[in-house]
Coordinates of C-alpha atoms in Angstrom, one line a residue:
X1 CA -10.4 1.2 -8.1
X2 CA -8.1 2.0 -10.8
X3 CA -7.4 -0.8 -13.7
X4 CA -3.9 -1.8 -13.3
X5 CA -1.6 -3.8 -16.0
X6 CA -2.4 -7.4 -14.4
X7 CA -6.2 -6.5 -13.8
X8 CA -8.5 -4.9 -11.1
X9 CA -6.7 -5.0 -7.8
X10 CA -9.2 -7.1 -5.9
X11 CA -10.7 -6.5 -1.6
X12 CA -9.1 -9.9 -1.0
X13 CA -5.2 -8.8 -2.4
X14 CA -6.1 -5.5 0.1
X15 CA -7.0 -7.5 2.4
X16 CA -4.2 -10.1 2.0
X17 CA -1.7 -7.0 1.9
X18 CA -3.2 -5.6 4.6
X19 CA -2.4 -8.8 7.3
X20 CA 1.1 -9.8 6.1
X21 CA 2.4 -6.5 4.5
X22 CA 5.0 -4.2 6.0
X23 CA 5.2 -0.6 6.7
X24 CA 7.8 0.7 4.7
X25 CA 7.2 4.2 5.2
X26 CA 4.9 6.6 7.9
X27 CA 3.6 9.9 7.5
X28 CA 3.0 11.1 10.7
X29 CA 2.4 14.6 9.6
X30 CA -0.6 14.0 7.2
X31 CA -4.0 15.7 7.9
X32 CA -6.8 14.7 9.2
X33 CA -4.7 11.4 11.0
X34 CA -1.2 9.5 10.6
X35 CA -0.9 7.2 7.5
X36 CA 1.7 4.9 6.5
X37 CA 2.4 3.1 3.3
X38 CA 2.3 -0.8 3.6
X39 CA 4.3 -2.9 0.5
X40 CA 2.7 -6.4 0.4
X41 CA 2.6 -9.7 -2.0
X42 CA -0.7 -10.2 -3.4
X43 CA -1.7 -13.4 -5.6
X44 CA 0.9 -14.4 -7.9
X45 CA 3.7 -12.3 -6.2
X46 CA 2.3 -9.2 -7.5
X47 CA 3.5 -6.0 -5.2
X48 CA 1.2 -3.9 -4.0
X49 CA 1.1 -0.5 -1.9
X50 CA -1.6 0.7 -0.3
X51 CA -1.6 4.0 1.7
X52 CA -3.9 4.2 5.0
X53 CA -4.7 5.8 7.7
X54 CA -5.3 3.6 10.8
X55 CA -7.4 5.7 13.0
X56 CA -7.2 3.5 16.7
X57 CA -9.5 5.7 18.9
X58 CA -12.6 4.8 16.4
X59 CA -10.7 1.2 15.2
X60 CA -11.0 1.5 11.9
X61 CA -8.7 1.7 9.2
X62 CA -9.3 4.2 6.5
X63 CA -8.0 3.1 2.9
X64 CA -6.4 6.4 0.8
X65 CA -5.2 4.6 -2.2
X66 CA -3.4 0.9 -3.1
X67 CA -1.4 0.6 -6.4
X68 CA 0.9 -1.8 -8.2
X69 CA 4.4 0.1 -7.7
X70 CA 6.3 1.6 -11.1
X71 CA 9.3 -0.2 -11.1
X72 CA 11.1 3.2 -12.6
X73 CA 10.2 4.9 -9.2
X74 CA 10.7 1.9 -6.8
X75 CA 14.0 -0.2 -5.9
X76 CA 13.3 -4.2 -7.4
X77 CA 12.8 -4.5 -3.5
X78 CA 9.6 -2.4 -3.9
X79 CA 10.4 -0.9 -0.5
X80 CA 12.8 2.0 -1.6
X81 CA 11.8 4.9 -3.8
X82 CA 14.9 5.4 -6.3
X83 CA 17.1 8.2 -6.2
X84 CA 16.1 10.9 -8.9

């Protein structure tokens, strides 16, 4: 995983994200299954995304990528891309 401003994002934030977060946006058209995006609080109120693909028929969960959210791209809400 990538090195973000605040330090390695760790498996338990992920995992933290992962069983209180929200989907804030779906992708039902990706290839090879679904994914959504899931916004989530990890330690110390940092906001994290991760994007995933849930595949049910196998029940597992496949991880594409989780990042700290620009704030020039996302609303302060961290749930709304801004307007370009």
């Amino acid at each position: 995983m990538g090195t973000e401003p605040l330090g390695r994002i760790s498996t338990d934030e992920i995992l933290a994200v992962l069983d209180a977060g929200e989907i804030i946006e779906e992708y039902p058209e990706d290839v090879p299954y679904s994914s959504c995006l899931i916004f989530g609080y990890a330690r110390q109120q940092r906001p994290l995304h991760i994007v995933c693909a849930p595949v049910l028929d196998e029940g597992r969960l496949i991880i594409i990528t989780v990042y700290q959210p620009d704030p020039t791209r996302w609303e302060a809400d961290w749930r709304r891309r801004k307007l370009r």
